Amino acid sequence: MAELLQTRDFRQFRVVPRTPVIGGWIEGCNLAELDEAGLADLREALWQYGVLFGRRQHLSFDAMKRVAYGFGEHLEEHTFAPTKADEGHPEVVVIERLPSTSAKSTTDLWHHDVTSRKHPNIMSLLQAEQVPFGADTMWASMTSAYERMPHALKLLFENVEMEHDSLYLALRHGFGTPEMVARIVQSGEKATHPAVVRHHATGRPCLFVGNAYIKRIKGFETDISEALIKIANDYSKVPELQVRHEWEPGDVALWDNVGTSHYGVSADIGDQLRRLHRVAAWSENMKPEPYVAGPQLSAAA
Ligand SMILES: [Fe+2]
């Protein structure tokens, strides 16, 4: 996408591209100071770049929430992850790995956030408090992933739906404390989404597949389903479609949770603390809708 090769000036900030296909630096503003026009430009920039990074933003939780409200009328209240509810911010998810933590986290899987919900997040905003060297985060353009597929694979995935299930995530990948798994069981969160969705803002096709929440392709036998999910997920792993961020304290990353997939690098950080905070927005007006192009195969289920 050649349009990502140039620095682009918006009204209250500019964006400097990080790769030709995904990612840009936001420069010349603190996100807390954006007014409505600035937030409108932030939305436009995010749909174009997929993920935006800001150095030394040091946003308050209230400021993070205000930015997030620019993307949807609801903020995510996570079902099973730790939050800052005890400080009056149930919308702020704490993503941390303490030196004593042995429970596996979900970060080292390619995924879109909370796709087990009927209305997944539109935008997630993550701010680093402390991240040791090596514990980076990676994003992949799922618009470019779709474009990279041969025509036959595009046709296949345009014609199937994926079953997303939080409990499957916990059981398949063995993550979470027993208390977290109990909350997942209680939530019963599961949803079915198309494998290729039409982006709600750009109208472009996005491959909406990862290997965290997806249990199976609807109507497919398990072994065939798993083989095809692996093929789709392998497109997230293509280096040319990725951007990787090395965190510094106060850094912010916000991403298009439909058009990109992400992965938290599970580095050996010894006895160091890793802690970030996340807020995310969703809307009752946005649920993943199928992208349909070209001749149709027969119905999958
Ligand atoms: Fe995530």
mmCIF file of C-alpha atoms and ligand atoms in Angstrom:
data_model
loop_
_atom_site.group_PDB
_atom_site.id
_atom_site.type_symbol
_atom_site.label_atom_id
_atom_site.label_comp_id
_atom_site.label_asym_id
_atom_site.label_seq_id
_atom_site.Cartn_x
_atom_site.Cartn_y
_atom_site.Cartn_z
ATOM 1 C CA MET A 1 0.000 0.000 0.000
ATOM 2 C CA ALA A 2 2.005 2.874 -1.337
ATOM 3 C CA GLU A 3 -0.049 5.438 0.569
ATOM 4 C CA LEU A 4 1.772 4.388 3.745
ATOM 5 C CA LEU A 5 5.191 5.422 2.452
ATOM 6 C CA GLN A 6 4.753 9.153 3.077
ATOM 7 C CA THR A 7 4.489 11.151 6.303
ATOM 8 C CA ARG A 8 0.939 12.471 6.493
ATOM 9 C CA ASP A 9 -0.101 15.679 8.229
ATOM 10 C CA PHE A 10 -3.409 15.715 10.068
ATOM 11 C CA ARG A 11 -4.924 18.777 11.775
ATOM 12 C CA GLN A 12 -3.497 18.117 15.252
ATOM 13 C CA PHE A 13 -0.720 15.575 14.636
ATOM 14 C CA ARG A 14 1.252 13.896 11.911
ATOM 15 C CA VAL A 15 1.845 10.227 11.210
ATOM 16 C CA VAL A 16 5.231 8.861 10.143
ATOM 17 C CA PRO A 17 4.942 5.391 8.618
ATOM 18 C CA ARG A 18 6.879 2.508 10.193
ATOM 19 C CA THR A 19 6.514 -0.044 7.407
ATOM 20 C CA PRO A 20 5.004 0.061 3.914
ATOM 21 C CA VAL A 21 1.951 -1.948 4.989
ATOM 22 C CA ILE A 22 1.251 -1.379 8.687
ATOM 23 C CA GLY A 23 2.040 0.980 11.546
ATOM 24 C CA GLY A 24 2.811 4.651 12.037
ATOM 25 C CA TRP A 25 4.264 6.970 14.651
ATOM 26 C CA ILE A 26 1.982 9.692 15.950
ATOM 27 C CA GLU A 27 4.040 12.831 16.418
ATOM 28 C CA GLY A 28 3.307 16.403 17.449
ATOM 29 C CA CYS A 29 0.574 15.817 20.011
ATOM 30 C CA ASN A 30 -0.359 14.281 23.300
ATOM 31 C CA LEU A 31 -3.433 12.158 22.751
ATOM 32 C CA ALA A 32 -5.026 13.600 25.894
ATOM 33 C CA GLU A 33 -5.215 17.008 24.181
ATOM 34 C CA LEU A 34 -7.044 15.964 21.018
ATOM 35 C CA ASP A 35 -10.447 17.611 20.565
ATOM 36 C CA GLU A 36 -13.307 16.156 18.535
ATOM 37 C CA ALA A 37 -11.633 17.087 15.245
ATOM 38 C CA GLY A 38 -8.418 15.465 16.452
ATOM 39 C CA LEU A 39 -10.250 12.292 17.420
ATOM 40 C CA ALA A 40 -11.942 12.209 14.014
ATOM 41 C CA ASP A 41 -8.510 12.399 12.387
ATOM 42 C CA LEU A 42 -7.226 9.734 14.774
ATOM 43 C CA ARG A 43 -9.940 7.382 13.537
ATOM 44 C CA GLU A 44 -9.061 8.096 9.907
ATOM 45 C CA ALA A 45 -5.367 7.541 10.631
ATOM 46 C CA LEU A 46 -6.019 4.288 12.449
ATOM 47 C CA TRP A 47 -8.058 2.800 9.626
ATOM 48 C CA GLN A 48 -5.225 3.718 7.253
ATOM 49 C CA TYR A 49 -2.216 2.570 9.306
ATOM 50 C CA GLY A 50 -3.747 -0.262 11.350
ATOM 51 C CA VAL A 51 -1.714 0.506 14.464
ATOM 52 C CA LEU A 52 -0.431 3.841 15.749
ATOM 53 C CA PHE A 53 2.390 4.365 18.244
ATOM 54 C CA GLY A 54 3.145 7.329 20.498
ATOM 55 C CA ARG A 55 6.270 7.795 22.601
ATOM 56 C CA ARG A 56 6.133 9.195 26.153
ATOM 57 C CA GLN A 57 2.377 9.785 26.196
ATOM 58 C CA HIS A 58 1.916 8.849 29.898
ATOM 59 C CA LEU A 59 -1.877 9.079 29.637
ATOM 60 C CA SER A 60 -4.026 8.972 32.751
ATOM 61 C CA PHE A 61 -6.673 6.236 32.881
ATOM 62 C CA ASP A 62 -9.306 8.931 32.286
ATOM 63 C CA ALA A 63 -7.428 10.167 29.223
ATOM 64 C CA MET A 64 -7.097 6.627 27.852
ATOM 65 C CA LYS A 65 -10.841 6.155 28.287
ATOM 66 C CA ARG A 66 -11.627 9.467 26.572
ATOM 67 C CA VAL A 67 -9.578 8.493 23.525
ATOM 68 C CA ALA A 68 -11.276 5.096 23.448
ATOM 69 C CA TYR A 69 -14.742 6.678 23.509
ATOM 70 C CA GLY A 70 -13.766 8.264 20.205
ATOM 71 C CA PHE A 71 -14.106 4.804 18.643
ATOM 72 C CA GLY A 72 -17.256 3.346 20.199
ATOM 73 C CA GLU A 73 -20.004 4.163 22.672
ATOM 74 C CA HIS A 74 -18.992 1.326 25.016
ATOM 75 C CA LEU A 75 -15.719 0.504 26.728
ATOM 76 C CA GLU A 76 -14.823 -3.119 27.253
ATOM 77 C CA GLU A 77 -15.187 -4.522 30.757
ATOM 78 C CA HIS A 78 -13.179 -7.692 30.577
ATOM 79 C CA THR A 79 -14.784 -10.888 31.791
ATOM 80 C CA PHE A 80 -11.762 -12.671 33.194
ATOM 81 C CA ALA A 81 -8.652 -10.475 33.085
ATOM 82 C CA PRO A 82 -7.530 -8.344 36.072
ATOM 83 C CA THR A 83 -8.717 -4.730 35.970
ATOM 84 C CA LYS A 84 -8.418 -1.467 37.875
ATOM 85 C CA ALA A 85 -12.015 -1.768 39.135
ATOM 86 C CA ASP A 86 -10.822 -1.272 42.696
ATOM 87 C CA GLU A 87 -9.614 2.194 41.653
ATOM 88 C CA GLY A 88 -12.863 3.067 39.872
ATOM 89 C CA HIS A 89 -11.703 1.963 36.411
ATOM 90 C CA PRO A 90 -13.273 -1.412 35.557
ATOM 91 C CA GLU A 91 -12.568 -0.568 31.884
ATOM 92 C CA VAL A 92 -8.803 -0.607 32.435
ATOM 93 C CA VAL A 93 -7.375 -4.090 31.947
ATOM 94 C CA VAL A 94 -4.070 -4.840 33.654
ATOM 95 C CA ILE A 95 -1.739 -6.887 31.484
ATOM 96 C CA GLU A 96 1.121 -7.958 33.652
ATOM 97 C CA ARG A 97 3.535 -10.705 34.279
ATOM 98 C CA LEU A 98 4.866 -10.689 37.792
ATOM 99 C CA PRO A 99 8.154 -12.386 38.595
ATOM 100 C CA SER A 100 6.165 -15.006 40.519
ATOM 101 C CA THR A 101 3.610 -15.609 37.770
ATOM 102 C CA SER A 102 3.560 -19.141 36.457
ATOM 103 C CA ALA A 103 0.137 -19.077 34.778
ATOM 104 C CA LYS A 104 0.394 -18.817 31.010
ATOM 105 C CA SER A 105 -0.802 -15.586 29.434
ATOM 106 C CA THR A 106 -2.714 -15.241 26.173
ATOM 107 C CA THR A 107 -0.383 -12.717 24.665
ATOM 108 C CA ASP A 108 1.913 -15.080 22.754
ATOM 109 C CA LEU A 109 -0.825 -16.138 20.383
ATOM 110 C CA TRP A 110 -1.845 -14.311 17.218
ATOM 111 C CA HIS A 111 -5.275 -12.908 17.944
ATOM 112 C CA HIS A 112 -7.792 -10.127 17.681
ATOM 113 C CA ASP A 113 -9.007 -9.158 21.174
ATOM 114 C CA VAL A 114 -12.167 -10.721 22.685
ATOM 115 C CA THR A 115 -13.518 -12.209 19.480
ATOM 116 C CA SER A 116 -15.627 -14.557 21.608
ATOM 117 C CA ARG A 117 -18.063 -11.645 21.881
ATOM 118 C CA LYS A 118 -20.842 -10.806 19.430
ATOM 119 C CA HIS A 119 -19.441 -7.262 19.350
ATOM 120 C CA PRO A 120 -15.629 -7.532 19.563
ATOM 121 C CA ASN A 121 -13.527 -4.480 20.296
ATOM 122 C CA ILE A 122 -13.226 -1.943 17.488
ATOM 123 C CA MET A 123 -10.081 -0.370 18.906
ATOM 124 C CA SER A 124 -7.708 -1.363 21.680
ATOM 125 C CA LEU A 125 -5.340 1.122 23.312
ATOM 126 C CA LEU A 126 -2.374 -0.161 25.262
ATOM 127 C CA GLN A 127 0.022 1.894 27.376
ATOM 128 C CA ALA A 128 3.253 0.596 28.856
ATOM 129 C CA GLU A 129 4.146 1.164 32.472
ATOM 130 C CA GLN A 130 7.130 -1.157 32.575
ATOM 131 C CA VAL A 131 8.214 -3.568 29.861
ATOM 132 C CA PRO A 132 11.591 -5.323 30.016
ATOM 133 C CA PHE A 133 13.868 -5.511 27.011
ATOM 134 C CA GLY A 134 12.679 -8.180 24.594
ATOM 135 C CA ALA A 135 9.039 -8.365 25.678
ATOM 136 C CA ASP A 136 7.851 -6.629 22.501
ATOM 137 C CA THR A 137 4.458 -6.687 20.833
ATOM 138 C CA MET A 138 3.880 -7.463 17.158
ATOM 139 C CA TRP A 139 0.975 -6.629 14.862
ATOM 140 C CA ALA A 140 0.075 -7.999 11.440
ATOM 141 C CA SER A 141 -2.099 -6.385 8.781
ATOM 142 C CA MET A 142 -4.999 -8.731 8.189
ATOM 143 C CA THR A 143 -6.091 -6.702 5.209
ATOM 144 C CA SER A 144 -2.735 -7.424 3.619
ATOM 145 C CA ALA A 145 -2.974 -11.037 4.804
ATOM 146 C CA TYR A 146 -6.183 -11.435 2.840
ATOM 147 C CA GLU A 147 -4.697 -9.698 -0.201
ATOM 148 C CA ARG A 148 -1.692 -12.035 -0.083
ATOM 149 C CA MET A 149 -3.834 -15.174 -0.296
ATOM 150 C CA PRO A 150 -4.209 -16.968 -3.622
ATOM 151 C CA HIS A 151 -7.661 -16.625 -5.126
ATOM 152 C CA ALA A 152 -8.750 -20.142 -4.176
ATOM 153 C CA LEU A 153 -7.983 -19.555 -0.497
ATOM 154 C CA LYS A 154 -9.794 -16.228 -0.584
ATOM 155 C CA LEU A 155 -12.863 -18.002 -1.943
ATOM 156 C CA LEU A 156 -12.622 -20.705 0.686
ATOM 157 C CA PHE A 157 -12.331 -18.376 3.658
ATOM 158 C CA GLU A 158 -14.949 -15.970 2.315
ATOM 159 C CA ASN A 159 -17.375 -18.850 2.569
ATOM 160 C CA VAL A 160 -16.815 -20.136 6.099
ATOM 161 C CA GLU A 161 -17.585 -18.976 9.614
ATOM 162 C CA MET A 162 -15.428 -19.456 12.686
ATOM 163 C CA GLU A 163 -16.608 -20.443 16.158
ATOM 164 C CA HIS A 164 -14.857 -18.300 18.791
ATOM 165 C CA ASP A 165 -14.955 -19.516 22.400
ATOM 166 C CA SER A 166 -13.252 -18.131 25.521
ATOM 167 C CA LEU A 167 -13.347 -21.477 27.307
ATOM 168 C CA TYR A 168 -11.631 -23.143 24.367
ATOM 169 C CA LEU A 169 -8.910 -20.516 24.663
ATOM 170 C CA ALA A 170 -8.321 -21.452 28.296
ATOM 171 C CA LEU A 171 -8.463 -25.219 27.814
ATOM 172 C CA ARG A 172 -6.592 -25.503 24.519
ATOM 173 C CA HIS A 173 -3.768 -23.206 25.508
ATOM 174 C CA GLY A 174 -3.676 -23.962 29.235
ATOM 175 C CA PHE A 175 -3.656 -20.360 30.289
ATOM 176 C CA GLY A 176 -4.993 -18.546 33.329
ATOM 177 C CA THR A 177 -5.310 -19.187 37.015
ATOM 178 C CA PRO A 178 -8.090 -21.491 38.264
ATOM 179 C CA GLU A 179 -9.992 -18.378 39.351
ATOM 180 C CA MET A 180 -9.765 -16.890 35.849
ATOM 181 C CA VAL A 181 -10.927 -20.150 34.261
ATOM 182 C CA ALA A 182 -13.903 -20.228 36.642
ATOM 183 C CA ARG A 183 -14.854 -16.723 35.501
ATOM 184 C CA ILE A 184 -14.551 -17.799 31.869
ATOM 185 C CA VAL A 185 -16.866 -20.763 32.456
ATOM 186 C CA GLN A 186 -19.335 -18.462 34.168
ATOM 187 C CA SER A 187 -19.257 -15.946 31.312
ATOM 188 C CA GLY A 188 -19.958 -18.576 28.650
ATOM 189 C CA GLU A 189 -18.624 -16.156 26.027
ATOM 190 C CA LYS A 190 -18.782 -17.561 22.513
ATOM 191 C CA ALA A 191 -19.639 -16.157 19.114
ATOM 192 C CA THR A 192 -19.569 -17.095 15.443
ATOM 193 C CA HIS A 193 -17.958 -14.684 12.978
ATOM 194 C CA PRO A 194 -17.095 -14.816 9.278
ATOM 195 C CA ALA A 195 -13.493 -15.755 8.523
ATOM 196 C CA VAL A 196 -13.251 -12.801 6.140
ATOM 197 C CA VAL A 197 -15.051 -9.666 7.264
ATOM 198 C CA ARG A 198 -15.860 -6.408 5.570
ATOM 199 C CA HIS A 199 -14.170 -3.657 7.567
ATOM 200 C CA HIS A 200 -16.833 -1.478 9.161
ATOM 201 C CA ALA A 201 -15.039 1.779 8.227
ATOM 202 C CA THR A 202 -13.040 1.081 5.083
ATOM 203 C CA GLY A 203 -15.175 -1.635 3.487
ATOM 204 C CA ARG A 204 -12.007 -3.580 2.762
ATOM 205 C CA PRO A 205 -11.765 -7.344 3.353
ATOM 206 C CA CYS A 206 -9.887 -8.482 6.479
ATOM 207 C CA LEU A 207 -8.903 -11.994 7.478
ATOM 208 C CA PHE A 208 -10.537 -12.330 10.905
ATOM 209 C CA VAL A 209 -8.631 -15.389 12.067
ATOM 210 C CA GLY A 210 -6.153 -16.073 14.864
ATOM 211 C CA ASN A 211 -5.220 -19.090 16.947
ATOM 212 C CA ALA A 212 -6.452 -17.994 20.378
ATOM 213 C CA TYR A 213 -10.248 -17.966 20.524
ATOM 214 C CA ILE A 214 -11.137 -19.941 17.394
ATOM 215 C CA LYS A 215 -12.364 -23.436 18.200
ATOM 216 C CA ARG A 216 -13.412 -24.644 14.770
ATOM 217 C CA ILE A 217 -14.773 -23.762 11.386
ATOM 218 C CA LYS A 218 -18.529 -24.079 11.660
ATOM 219 C CA GLY A 219 -19.725 -27.356 10.199
ATOM 220 C CA PHE A 220 -16.249 -28.761 9.544
ATOM 221 C CA GLU A 221 -14.708 -31.882 11.069
ATOM 222 C CA THR A 222 -12.133 -31.072 13.731
ATOM 223 C CA ASP A 223 -9.023 -32.245 11.899
ATOM 224 C CA ILE A 224 -9.916 -30.472 8.656
ATOM 225 C CA SER A 225 -10.927 -27.395 10.605
ATOM 226 C CA GLU A 226 -7.640 -27.245 12.510
ATOM 227 C CA ALA A 227 -5.602 -27.661 9.325
ATOM 228 C CA LEU A 228 -7.423 -24.791 7.633
ATOM 229 C CA ILE A 229 -7.228 -22.531 10.689
ATOM 230 C CA LYS A 230 -3.471 -23.123 10.726
ATOM 231 C CA ILE A 231 -3.211 -22.125 7.058
ATOM 232 C CA ALA A 232 -5.133 -18.907 7.738
ATOM 233 C CA ASN A 233 -3.185 -18.141 10.887
ATOM 234 C CA ASP A 234 0.134 -18.624 9.110
ATOM 235 C CA TYR A 235 -0.598 -15.440 7.165
ATOM 236 C CA SER A 236 -0.205 -13.453 10.414
ATOM 237 C CA LYS A 237 3.342 -14.779 10.615
ATOM 238 C CA VAL A 238 4.591 -13.284 7.341
ATOM 239 C CA PRO A 239 7.278 -10.728 8.319
ATOM 240 C CA GLU A 240 6.440 -8.365 5.453
ATOM 241 C CA LEU A 241 2.948 -7.901 6.905
ATOM 242 C CA GLN A 242 4.141 -7.078 10.425
ATOM 243 C CA VAL A 243 5.359 -4.272 12.632
ATOM 244 C CA ARG A 244 7.130 -4.897 15.958
ATOM 245 C CA HIS A 245 7.260 -2.452 18.845
ATOM 246 C CA GLU A 246 9.946 -2.272 21.500
ATOM 247 C CA TRP A 247 8.267 -0.627 24.469
ATOM 248 C CA GLU A 248 9.439 2.268 26.566
ATOM 249 C CA PRO A 249 7.603 3.545 29.667
ATOM 250 C CA GLY A 250 4.676 5.774 28.689
ATOM 251 C CA ASP A 251 4.466 4.423 25.132
ATOM 252 C CA VAL A 252 0.999 4.026 23.685
ATOM 253 C CA ALA A 253 -0.129 1.721 20.900
ATOM 254 C CA LEU A 254 -3.656 1.800 19.567
ATOM 255 C CA TRP A 255 -4.814 -0.651 16.974
ATOM 256 C CA ASP A 256 -7.655 -1.503 14.649
ATOM 257 C CA ASN A 257 -8.905 -4.723 16.256
ATOM 258 C CA VAL A 258 -10.624 -5.856 13.066
ATOM 259 C CA GLY A 259 -7.978 -5.040 10.472
ATOM 260 C CA THR A 260 -4.975 -6.228 12.491
ATOM 261 C CA SER A 261 -3.938 -9.208 14.593
ATOM 262 C CA HIS A 262 -1.338 -9.027 17.366
ATOM 263 C CA TYR A 263 1.104 -11.123 19.377
ATOM 264 C CA GLY A 264 2.914 -10.450 22.653
ATOM 265 C CA VAL A 265 6.448 -11.790 22.444
ATOM 266 C CA SER A 266 6.983 -14.212 25.306
ATOM 267 C CA ALA A 267 10.574 -13.259 26.078
ATOM 268 C CA ASP A 268 12.509 -14.682 28.989
ATOM 269 C CA ILE A 269 12.417 -11.629 31.252
ATOM 270 C CA GLY A 270 13.738 -13.384 34.324
ATOM 271 C CA ASP A 271 12.451 -11.865 37.528
ATOM 272 C CA GLN A 272 11.469 -8.544 35.959
ATOM 273 C CA LEU A 273 7.983 -7.084 36.048
ATOM 274 C CA ARG A 274 6.046 -6.529 32.788
ATOM 275 C CA ARG A 275 2.974 -4.325 33.155
ATOM 276 C CA LEU A 276 0.782 -2.516 30.655
ATOM 277 C CA HIS A 277 -2.769 -1.135 30.795
ATOM 278 C CA ARG A 278 -5.415 -1.467 28.122
ATOM 279 C CA VAL A 279 -8.742 0.131 27.359
ATOM 280 C CA ALA A 280 -10.866 -0.814 24.378
ATOM 281 C CA ALA A 281 -14.001 0.419 22.661
ATOM 282 C CA TRP A 282 -16.861 -1.462 21.071
ATOM 283 C CA SER A 283 -20.197 -0.558 19.577
ATOM 284 C CA GLU A 284 -23.587 -2.185 19.307
ATOM 285 C CA ASN A 285 -23.511 -0.932 15.722
ATOM 286 C CA MET A 286 -20.408 -2.961 14.818
ATOM 287 C CA LYS A 287 -20.375 -6.702 14.603
ATOM 288 C CA PRO A 288 -18.192 -8.470 12.055
ATOM 289 C CA GLU A 289 -20.061 -8.768 8.757
ATOM 290 C CA PRO A 290 -19.011 -11.083 5.933
ATOM 291 C CA TYR A 291 -17.038 -9.844 2.980
ATOM 292 C CA VAL A 292 -18.388 -11.425 -0.150
ATOM 293 C CA ALA A 293 -16.629 -11.151 -3.465
ATOM 294 C CA GLY A 294 -16.489 -13.272 -6.535
ATOM 295 C CA PRO A 295 -18.358 -16.504 -7.243
ATOM 296 C CA GLN A 296 -19.706 -18.318 -4.205
ATOM 297 C CA LEU A 297 -19.017 -21.832 -3.085
ATOM 298 C CA SER A 298 -21.928 -23.811 -1.689
ATOM 299 C CA ALA A 299 -22.944 -22.972 1.900
ATOM 300 C CA ALA A 300 -20.486 -24.358 4.432
ATOM 301 C CA ALA A 301 -22.909 -25.388 7.138
HETATM 302 FE FE FE B 1 -4.544 -9.040 22.885
#
